[in-house]
Short mmCIF file of N, CA and C in Angstrom, two decimals:
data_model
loop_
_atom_site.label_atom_id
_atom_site.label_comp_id
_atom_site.label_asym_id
_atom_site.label_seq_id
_atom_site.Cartn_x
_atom_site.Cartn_y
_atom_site.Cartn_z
N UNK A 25 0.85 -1.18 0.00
CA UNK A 25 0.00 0.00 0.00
C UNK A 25 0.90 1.23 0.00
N UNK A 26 0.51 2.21 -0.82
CA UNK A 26 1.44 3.72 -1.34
C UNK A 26 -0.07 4.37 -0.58
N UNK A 27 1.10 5.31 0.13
CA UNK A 27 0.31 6.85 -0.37
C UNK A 27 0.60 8.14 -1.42
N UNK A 28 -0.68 8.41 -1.39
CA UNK A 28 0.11 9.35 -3.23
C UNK A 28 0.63 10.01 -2.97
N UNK A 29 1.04 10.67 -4.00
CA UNK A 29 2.24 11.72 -3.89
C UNK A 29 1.17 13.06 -3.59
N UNK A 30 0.19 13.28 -3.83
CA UNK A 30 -0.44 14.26 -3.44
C UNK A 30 -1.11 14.23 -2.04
N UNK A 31 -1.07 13.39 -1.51
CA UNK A 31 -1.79 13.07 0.07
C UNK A 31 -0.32 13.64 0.70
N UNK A 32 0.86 13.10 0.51
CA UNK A 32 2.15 13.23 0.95
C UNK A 32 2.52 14.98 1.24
N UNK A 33 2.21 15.58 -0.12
CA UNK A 33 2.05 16.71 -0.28
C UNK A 33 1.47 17.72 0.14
N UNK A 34 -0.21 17.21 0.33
CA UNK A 34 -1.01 18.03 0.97
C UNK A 34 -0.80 18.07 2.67
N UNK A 35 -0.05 16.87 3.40
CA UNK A 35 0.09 16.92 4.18
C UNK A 35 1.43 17.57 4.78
N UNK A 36 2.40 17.80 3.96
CA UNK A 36 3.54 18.86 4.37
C UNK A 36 3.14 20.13 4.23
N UNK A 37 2.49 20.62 3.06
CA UNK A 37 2.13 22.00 3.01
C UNK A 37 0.97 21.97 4.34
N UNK A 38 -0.14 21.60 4.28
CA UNK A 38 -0.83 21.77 5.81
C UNK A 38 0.10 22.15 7.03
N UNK A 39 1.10 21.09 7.05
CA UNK A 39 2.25 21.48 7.73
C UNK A 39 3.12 22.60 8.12
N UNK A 40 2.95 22.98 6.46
CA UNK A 40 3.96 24.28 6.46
C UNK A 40 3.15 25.14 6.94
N UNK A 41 1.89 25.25 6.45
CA UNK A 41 0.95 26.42 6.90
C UNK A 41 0.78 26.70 8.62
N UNK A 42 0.28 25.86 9.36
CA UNK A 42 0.94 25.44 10.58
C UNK A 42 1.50 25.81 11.57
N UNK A 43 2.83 25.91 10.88
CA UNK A 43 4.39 26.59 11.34
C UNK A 43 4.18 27.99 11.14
N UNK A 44 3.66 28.74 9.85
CA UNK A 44 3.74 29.75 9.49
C UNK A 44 2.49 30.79 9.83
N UNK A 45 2.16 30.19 10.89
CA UNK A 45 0.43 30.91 10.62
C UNK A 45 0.21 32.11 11.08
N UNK A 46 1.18 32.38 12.01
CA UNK A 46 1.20 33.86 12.71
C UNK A 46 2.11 34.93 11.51
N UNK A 47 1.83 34.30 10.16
CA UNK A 47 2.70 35.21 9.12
C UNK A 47 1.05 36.04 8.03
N UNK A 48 -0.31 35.53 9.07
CA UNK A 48 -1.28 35.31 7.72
C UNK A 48 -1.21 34.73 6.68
N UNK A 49 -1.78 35.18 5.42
CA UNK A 49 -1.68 34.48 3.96
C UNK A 49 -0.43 34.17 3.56
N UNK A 50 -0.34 33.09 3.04
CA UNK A 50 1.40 32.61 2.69
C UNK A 50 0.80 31.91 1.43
N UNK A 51 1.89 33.22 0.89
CA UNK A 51 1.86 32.31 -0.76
C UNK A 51 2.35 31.35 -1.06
N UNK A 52 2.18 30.49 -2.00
CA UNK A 52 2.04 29.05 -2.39
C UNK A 52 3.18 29.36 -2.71
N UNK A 53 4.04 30.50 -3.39
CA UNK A 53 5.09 29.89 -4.21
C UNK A 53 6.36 30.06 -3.06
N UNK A 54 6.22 30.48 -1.81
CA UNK A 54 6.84 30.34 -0.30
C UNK A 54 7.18 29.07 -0.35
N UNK A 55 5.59 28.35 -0.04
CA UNK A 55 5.22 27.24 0.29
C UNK A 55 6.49 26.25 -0.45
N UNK A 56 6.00 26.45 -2.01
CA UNK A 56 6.84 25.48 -2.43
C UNK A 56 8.62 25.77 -2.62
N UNK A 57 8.72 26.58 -2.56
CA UNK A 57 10.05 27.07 -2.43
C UNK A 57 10.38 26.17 -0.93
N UNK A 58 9.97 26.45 0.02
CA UNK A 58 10.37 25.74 1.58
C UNK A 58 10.41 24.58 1.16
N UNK A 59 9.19 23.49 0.35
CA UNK A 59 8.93 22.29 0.75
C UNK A 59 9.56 21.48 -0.25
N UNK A 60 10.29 22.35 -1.46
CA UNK A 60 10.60 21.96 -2.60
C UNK A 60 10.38 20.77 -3.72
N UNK A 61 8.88 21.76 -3.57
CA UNK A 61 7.59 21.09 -4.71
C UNK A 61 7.35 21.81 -5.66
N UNK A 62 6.70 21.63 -6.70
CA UNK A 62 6.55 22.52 -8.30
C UNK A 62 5.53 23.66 -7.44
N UNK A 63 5.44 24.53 -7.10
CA UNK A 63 4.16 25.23 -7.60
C UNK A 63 2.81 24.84 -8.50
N UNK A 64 3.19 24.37 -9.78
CA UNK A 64 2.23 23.70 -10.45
C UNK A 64 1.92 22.99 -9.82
N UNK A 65 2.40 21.66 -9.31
CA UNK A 65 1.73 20.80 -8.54
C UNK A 65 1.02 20.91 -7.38
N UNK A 66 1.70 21.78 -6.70
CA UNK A 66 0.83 22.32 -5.54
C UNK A 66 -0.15 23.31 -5.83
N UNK A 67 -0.27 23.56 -6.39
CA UNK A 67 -2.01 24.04 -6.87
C UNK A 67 -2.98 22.70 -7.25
N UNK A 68 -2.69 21.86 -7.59
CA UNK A 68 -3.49 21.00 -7.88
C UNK A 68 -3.54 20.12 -6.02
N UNK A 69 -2.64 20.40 -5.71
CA UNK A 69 -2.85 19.58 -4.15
C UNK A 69 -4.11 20.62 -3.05
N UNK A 70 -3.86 21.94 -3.44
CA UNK A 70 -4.72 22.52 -2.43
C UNK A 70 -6.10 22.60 -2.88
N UNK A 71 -6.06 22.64 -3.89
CA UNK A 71 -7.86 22.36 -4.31
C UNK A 71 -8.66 21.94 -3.49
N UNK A 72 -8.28 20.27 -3.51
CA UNK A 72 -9.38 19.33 -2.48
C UNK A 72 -9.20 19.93 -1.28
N UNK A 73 -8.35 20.44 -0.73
CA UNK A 73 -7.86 20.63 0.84
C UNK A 73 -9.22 21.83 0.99
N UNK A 74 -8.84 22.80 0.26
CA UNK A 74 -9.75 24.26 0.13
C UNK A 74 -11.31 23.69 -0.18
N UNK A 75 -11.69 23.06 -1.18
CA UNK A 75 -12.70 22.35 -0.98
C UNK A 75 -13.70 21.87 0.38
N UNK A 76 -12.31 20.90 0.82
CA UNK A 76 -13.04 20.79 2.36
C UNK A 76 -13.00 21.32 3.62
N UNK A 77 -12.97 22.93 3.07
CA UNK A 77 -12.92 23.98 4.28
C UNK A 77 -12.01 23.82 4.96
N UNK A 78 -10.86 23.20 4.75
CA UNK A 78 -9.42 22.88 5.59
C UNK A 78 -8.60 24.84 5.21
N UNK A 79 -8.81 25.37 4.06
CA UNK A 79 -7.97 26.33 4.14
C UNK A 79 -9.11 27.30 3.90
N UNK A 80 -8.44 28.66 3.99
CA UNK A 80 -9.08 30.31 3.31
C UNK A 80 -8.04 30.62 2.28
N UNK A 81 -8.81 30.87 1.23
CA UNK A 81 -7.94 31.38 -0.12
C UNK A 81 -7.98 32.85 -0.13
N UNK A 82 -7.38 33.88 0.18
CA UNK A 82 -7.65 35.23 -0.43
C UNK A 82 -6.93 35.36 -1.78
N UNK A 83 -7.41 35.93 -3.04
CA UNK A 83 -7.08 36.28 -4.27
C UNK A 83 -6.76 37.52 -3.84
N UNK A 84 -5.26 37.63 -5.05
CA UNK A 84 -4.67 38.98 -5.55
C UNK A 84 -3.59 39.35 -4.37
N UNK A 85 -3.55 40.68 -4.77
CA UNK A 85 -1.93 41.22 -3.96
C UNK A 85 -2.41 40.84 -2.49
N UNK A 86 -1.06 40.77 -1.90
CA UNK A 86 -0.93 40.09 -0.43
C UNK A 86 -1.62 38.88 0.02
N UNK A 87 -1.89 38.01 -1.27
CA UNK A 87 -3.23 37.29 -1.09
C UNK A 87 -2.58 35.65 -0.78
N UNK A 88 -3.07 34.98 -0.28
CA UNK A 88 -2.32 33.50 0.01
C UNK A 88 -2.87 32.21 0.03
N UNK A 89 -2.63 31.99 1.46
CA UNK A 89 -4.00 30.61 2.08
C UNK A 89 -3.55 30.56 3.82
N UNK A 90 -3.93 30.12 4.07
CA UNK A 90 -3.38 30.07 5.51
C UNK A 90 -5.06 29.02 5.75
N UNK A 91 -4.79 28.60 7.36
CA UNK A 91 -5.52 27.32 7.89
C UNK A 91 -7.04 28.06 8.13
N UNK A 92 -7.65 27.08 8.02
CA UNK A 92 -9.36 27.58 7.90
C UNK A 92 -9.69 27.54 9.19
N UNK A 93 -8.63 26.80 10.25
CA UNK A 93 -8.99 26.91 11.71
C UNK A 93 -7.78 26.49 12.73
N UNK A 94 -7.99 26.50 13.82
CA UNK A 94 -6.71 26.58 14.38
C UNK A 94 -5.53 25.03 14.33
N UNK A 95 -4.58 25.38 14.30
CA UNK A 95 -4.14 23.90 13.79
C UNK A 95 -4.28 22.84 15.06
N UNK A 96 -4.37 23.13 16.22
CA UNK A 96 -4.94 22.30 17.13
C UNK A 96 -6.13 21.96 16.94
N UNK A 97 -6.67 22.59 15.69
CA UNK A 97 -8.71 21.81 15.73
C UNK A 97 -8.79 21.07 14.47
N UNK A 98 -7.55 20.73 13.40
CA UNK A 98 -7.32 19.98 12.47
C UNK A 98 -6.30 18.91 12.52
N UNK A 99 -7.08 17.89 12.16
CA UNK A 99 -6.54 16.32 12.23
C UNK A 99 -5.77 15.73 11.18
N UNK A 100 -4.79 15.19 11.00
CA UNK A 100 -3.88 14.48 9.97
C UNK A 100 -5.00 13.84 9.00
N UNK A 101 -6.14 13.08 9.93
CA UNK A 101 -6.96 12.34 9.06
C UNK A 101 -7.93 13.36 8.33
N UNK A 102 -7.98 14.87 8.92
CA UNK A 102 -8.87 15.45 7.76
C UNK A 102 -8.37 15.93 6.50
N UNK A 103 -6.81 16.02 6.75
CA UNK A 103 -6.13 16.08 5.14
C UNK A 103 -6.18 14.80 4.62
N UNK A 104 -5.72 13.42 5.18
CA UNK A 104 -6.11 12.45 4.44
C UNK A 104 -7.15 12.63 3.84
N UNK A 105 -8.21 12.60 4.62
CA UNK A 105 -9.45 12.44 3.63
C UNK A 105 -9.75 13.46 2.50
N UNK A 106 -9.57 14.96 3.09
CA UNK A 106 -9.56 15.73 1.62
C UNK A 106 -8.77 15.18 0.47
N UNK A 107 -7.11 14.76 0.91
CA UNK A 107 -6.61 14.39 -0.38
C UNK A 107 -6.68 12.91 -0.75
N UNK A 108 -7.36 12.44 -0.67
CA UNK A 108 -7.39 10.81 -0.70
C UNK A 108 -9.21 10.27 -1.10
N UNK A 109 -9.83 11.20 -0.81
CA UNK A 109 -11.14 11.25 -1.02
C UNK A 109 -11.89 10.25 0.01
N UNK A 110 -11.09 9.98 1.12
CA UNK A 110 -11.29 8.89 2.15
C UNK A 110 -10.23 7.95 2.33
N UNK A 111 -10.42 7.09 3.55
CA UNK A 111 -8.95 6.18 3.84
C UNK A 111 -9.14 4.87 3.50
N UNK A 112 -10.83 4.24 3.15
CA UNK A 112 -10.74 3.09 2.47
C UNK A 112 -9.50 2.33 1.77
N UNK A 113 -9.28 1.66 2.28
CA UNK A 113 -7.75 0.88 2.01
C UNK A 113 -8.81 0.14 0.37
N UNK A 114 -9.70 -0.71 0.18
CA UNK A 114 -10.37 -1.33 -0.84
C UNK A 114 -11.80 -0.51 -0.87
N UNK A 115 -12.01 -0.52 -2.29
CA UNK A 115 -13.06 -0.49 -2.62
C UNK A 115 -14.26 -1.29 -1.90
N UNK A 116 -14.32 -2.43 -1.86
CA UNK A 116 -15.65 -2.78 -1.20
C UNK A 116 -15.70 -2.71 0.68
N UNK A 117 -14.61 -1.72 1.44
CA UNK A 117 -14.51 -0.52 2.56
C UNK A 117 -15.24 0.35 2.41
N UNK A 118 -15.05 1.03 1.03
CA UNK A 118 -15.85 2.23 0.69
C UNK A 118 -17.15 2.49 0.62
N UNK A 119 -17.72 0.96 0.06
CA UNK A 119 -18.88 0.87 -0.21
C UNK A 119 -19.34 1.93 -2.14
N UNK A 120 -17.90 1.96 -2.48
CA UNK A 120 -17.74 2.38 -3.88
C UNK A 120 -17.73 1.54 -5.04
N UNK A 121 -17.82 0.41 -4.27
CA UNK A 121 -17.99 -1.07 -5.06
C UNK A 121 -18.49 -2.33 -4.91
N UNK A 122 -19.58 -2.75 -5.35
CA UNK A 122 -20.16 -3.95 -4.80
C UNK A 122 -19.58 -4.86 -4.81
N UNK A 123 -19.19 -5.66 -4.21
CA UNK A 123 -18.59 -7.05 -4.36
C UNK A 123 -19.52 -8.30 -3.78
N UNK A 124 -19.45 -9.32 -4.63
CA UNK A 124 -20.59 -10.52 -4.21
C UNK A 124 -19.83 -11.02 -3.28
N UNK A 125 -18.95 -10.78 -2.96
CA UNK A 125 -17.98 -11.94 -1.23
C UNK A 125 -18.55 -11.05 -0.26
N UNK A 126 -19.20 -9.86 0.04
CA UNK A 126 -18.68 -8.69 0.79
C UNK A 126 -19.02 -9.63 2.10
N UNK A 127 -20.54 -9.78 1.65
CA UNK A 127 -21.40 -10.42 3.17
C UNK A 127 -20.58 -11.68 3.78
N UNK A 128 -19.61 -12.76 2.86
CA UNK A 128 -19.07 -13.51 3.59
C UNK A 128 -17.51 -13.57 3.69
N UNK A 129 -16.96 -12.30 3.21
CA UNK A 129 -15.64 -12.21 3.25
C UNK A 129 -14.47 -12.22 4.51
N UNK A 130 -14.01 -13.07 5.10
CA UNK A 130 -13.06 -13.28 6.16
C UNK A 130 -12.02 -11.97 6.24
N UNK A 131 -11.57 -12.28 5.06
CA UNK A 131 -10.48 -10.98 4.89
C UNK A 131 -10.87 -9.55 4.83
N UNK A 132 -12.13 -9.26 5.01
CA UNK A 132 -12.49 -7.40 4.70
C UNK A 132 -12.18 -7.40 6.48
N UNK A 133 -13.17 -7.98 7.35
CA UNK A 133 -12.43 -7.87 8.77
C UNK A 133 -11.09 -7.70 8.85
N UNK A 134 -10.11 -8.40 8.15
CA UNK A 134 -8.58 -7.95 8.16
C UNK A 134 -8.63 -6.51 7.77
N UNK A 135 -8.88 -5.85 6.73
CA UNK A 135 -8.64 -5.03 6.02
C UNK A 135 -9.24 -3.23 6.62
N UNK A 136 -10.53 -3.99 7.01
CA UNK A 136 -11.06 -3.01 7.96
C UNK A 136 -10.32 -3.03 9.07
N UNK A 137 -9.83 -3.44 9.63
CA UNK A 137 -9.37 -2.95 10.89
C UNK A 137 -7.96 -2.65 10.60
N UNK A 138 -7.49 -2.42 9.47
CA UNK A 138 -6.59 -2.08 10.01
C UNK A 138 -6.49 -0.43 8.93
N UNK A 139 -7.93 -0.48 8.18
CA UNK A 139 -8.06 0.80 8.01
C UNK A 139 -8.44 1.33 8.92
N UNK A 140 -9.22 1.12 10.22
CA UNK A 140 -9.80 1.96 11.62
C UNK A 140 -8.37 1.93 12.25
N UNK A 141 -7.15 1.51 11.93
CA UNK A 141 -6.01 1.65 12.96
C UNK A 141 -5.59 2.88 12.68
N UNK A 142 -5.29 3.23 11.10
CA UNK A 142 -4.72 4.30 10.59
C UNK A 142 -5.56 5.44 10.36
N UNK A 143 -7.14 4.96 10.62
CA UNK A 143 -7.94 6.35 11.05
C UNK A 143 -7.26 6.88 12.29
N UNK A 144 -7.53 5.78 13.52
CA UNK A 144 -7.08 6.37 14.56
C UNK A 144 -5.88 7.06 15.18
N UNK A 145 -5.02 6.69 14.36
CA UNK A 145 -3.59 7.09 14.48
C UNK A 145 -3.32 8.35 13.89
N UNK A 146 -4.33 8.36 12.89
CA UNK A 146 -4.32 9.94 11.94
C UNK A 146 -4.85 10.69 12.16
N UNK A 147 -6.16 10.34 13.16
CA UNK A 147 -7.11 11.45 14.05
C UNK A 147 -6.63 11.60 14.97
N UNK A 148 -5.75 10.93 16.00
CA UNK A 148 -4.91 11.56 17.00
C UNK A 148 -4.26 11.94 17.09
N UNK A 149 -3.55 12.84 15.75
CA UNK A 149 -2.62 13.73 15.58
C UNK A 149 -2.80 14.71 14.99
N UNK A 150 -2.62 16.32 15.44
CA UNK A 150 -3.01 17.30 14.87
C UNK A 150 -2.17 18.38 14.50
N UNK A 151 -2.18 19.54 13.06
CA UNK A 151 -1.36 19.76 12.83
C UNK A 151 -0.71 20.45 13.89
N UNK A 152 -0.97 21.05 14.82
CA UNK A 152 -0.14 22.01 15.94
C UNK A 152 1.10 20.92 16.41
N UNK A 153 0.41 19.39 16.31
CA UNK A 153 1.22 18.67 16.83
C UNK A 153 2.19 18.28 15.62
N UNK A 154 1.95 18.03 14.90
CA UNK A 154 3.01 17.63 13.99
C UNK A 154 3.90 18.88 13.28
N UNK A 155 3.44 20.20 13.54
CA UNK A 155 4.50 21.31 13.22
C UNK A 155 5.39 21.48 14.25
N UNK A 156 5.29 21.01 15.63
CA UNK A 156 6.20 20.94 16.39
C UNK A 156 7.31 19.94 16.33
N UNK A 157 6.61 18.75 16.20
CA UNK A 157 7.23 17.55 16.43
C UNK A 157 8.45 17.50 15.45
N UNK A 158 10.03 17.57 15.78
CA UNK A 158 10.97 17.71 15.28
C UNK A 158 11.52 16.78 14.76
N UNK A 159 10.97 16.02 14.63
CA UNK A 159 10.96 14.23 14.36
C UNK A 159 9.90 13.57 14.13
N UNK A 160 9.91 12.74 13.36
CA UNK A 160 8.56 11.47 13.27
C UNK A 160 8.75 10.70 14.54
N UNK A 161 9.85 10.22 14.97
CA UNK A 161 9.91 9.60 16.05
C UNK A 161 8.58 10.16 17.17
N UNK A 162 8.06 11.24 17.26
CA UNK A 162 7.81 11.66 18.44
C UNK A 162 5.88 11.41 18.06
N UNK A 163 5.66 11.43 16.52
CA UNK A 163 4.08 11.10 16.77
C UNK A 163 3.61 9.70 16.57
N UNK A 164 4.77 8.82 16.18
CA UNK A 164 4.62 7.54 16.37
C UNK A 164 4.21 6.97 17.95
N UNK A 165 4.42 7.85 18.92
CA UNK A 165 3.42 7.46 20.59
C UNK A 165 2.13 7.39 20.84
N UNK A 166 1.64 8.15 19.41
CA UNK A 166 0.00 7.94 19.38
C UNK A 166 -0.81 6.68 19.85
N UNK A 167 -1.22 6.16 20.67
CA UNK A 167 -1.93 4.64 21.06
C UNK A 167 -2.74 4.54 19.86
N UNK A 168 -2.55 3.61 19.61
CA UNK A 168 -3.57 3.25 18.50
C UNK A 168 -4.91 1.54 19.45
N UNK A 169 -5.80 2.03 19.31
CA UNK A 169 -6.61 0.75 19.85
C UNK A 169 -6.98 -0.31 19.01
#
């Protein structure tokens, strides 16, 4: 299992924003200059994010994005899901696909749970916490149940 390169993405810039928030609007081409991503591409990453009320866009001079709320009230798992369109590991998780095993499938119990692990691990971390955290080492303590 990959995560895309745009989930990856949307979740460092969230990041960056984050760190930077007492700067207001921060232009994207900051952004990618720090995180050393195309610009082009990162316009196509903040879309979904802005979409799901995760950011504020102001257009034109002095104009940027910055967080739609405080980064202690946004969850790792709500950028997943903006950029990922959900964490369904399979299609028939999603319920985006019928499958005739679903009702007697042994293995979706595998599969589900261990998509509810990486919900939980991704909802118990928020960006205030992960713009601090100077290391991955340090949000890997998350309990996961």
């Amino acid at each position: 299992m990959k995560v895309s390169t745009k989930t990856r993405y949307g979740v460092r810039f969230m990041i960056d924003l984050a760190q930077h928030q007492n700067e207001g609007c921060v232009a994207l081409k900051e952004v990618a200059e720090r995180q050393g991503i195309s610009k082009k591409y990162l316009e196509q990453v903040v879309s979904p994010l802005a979409s799901a009320g995760l950011l504020e866009v102001t257009r034109g001079y002095m104009g940027g994005y910055r967080l739609a709320r405080d980064p202690q009230d946004i969850t790792l798992a709500e950028v997943v899901d903006a950029s990922e369109d959900g964490l369904a590991l399979l299609d028939c998780l999603s319920g985006s696909a019928p499958c005739n095993r679903q009702e007697h499938c042994s293995a979706q119990r595998i599969w589900g749970g261990m998509a509810g692990a990486m919900r939980t691990y991704l909802a118990g971390i928020t960006l205030a916490e992960a713009a601090q955290a100077p290391d991955c080492a340090e949000l890997t303590s998350v309990a996961v149940d």
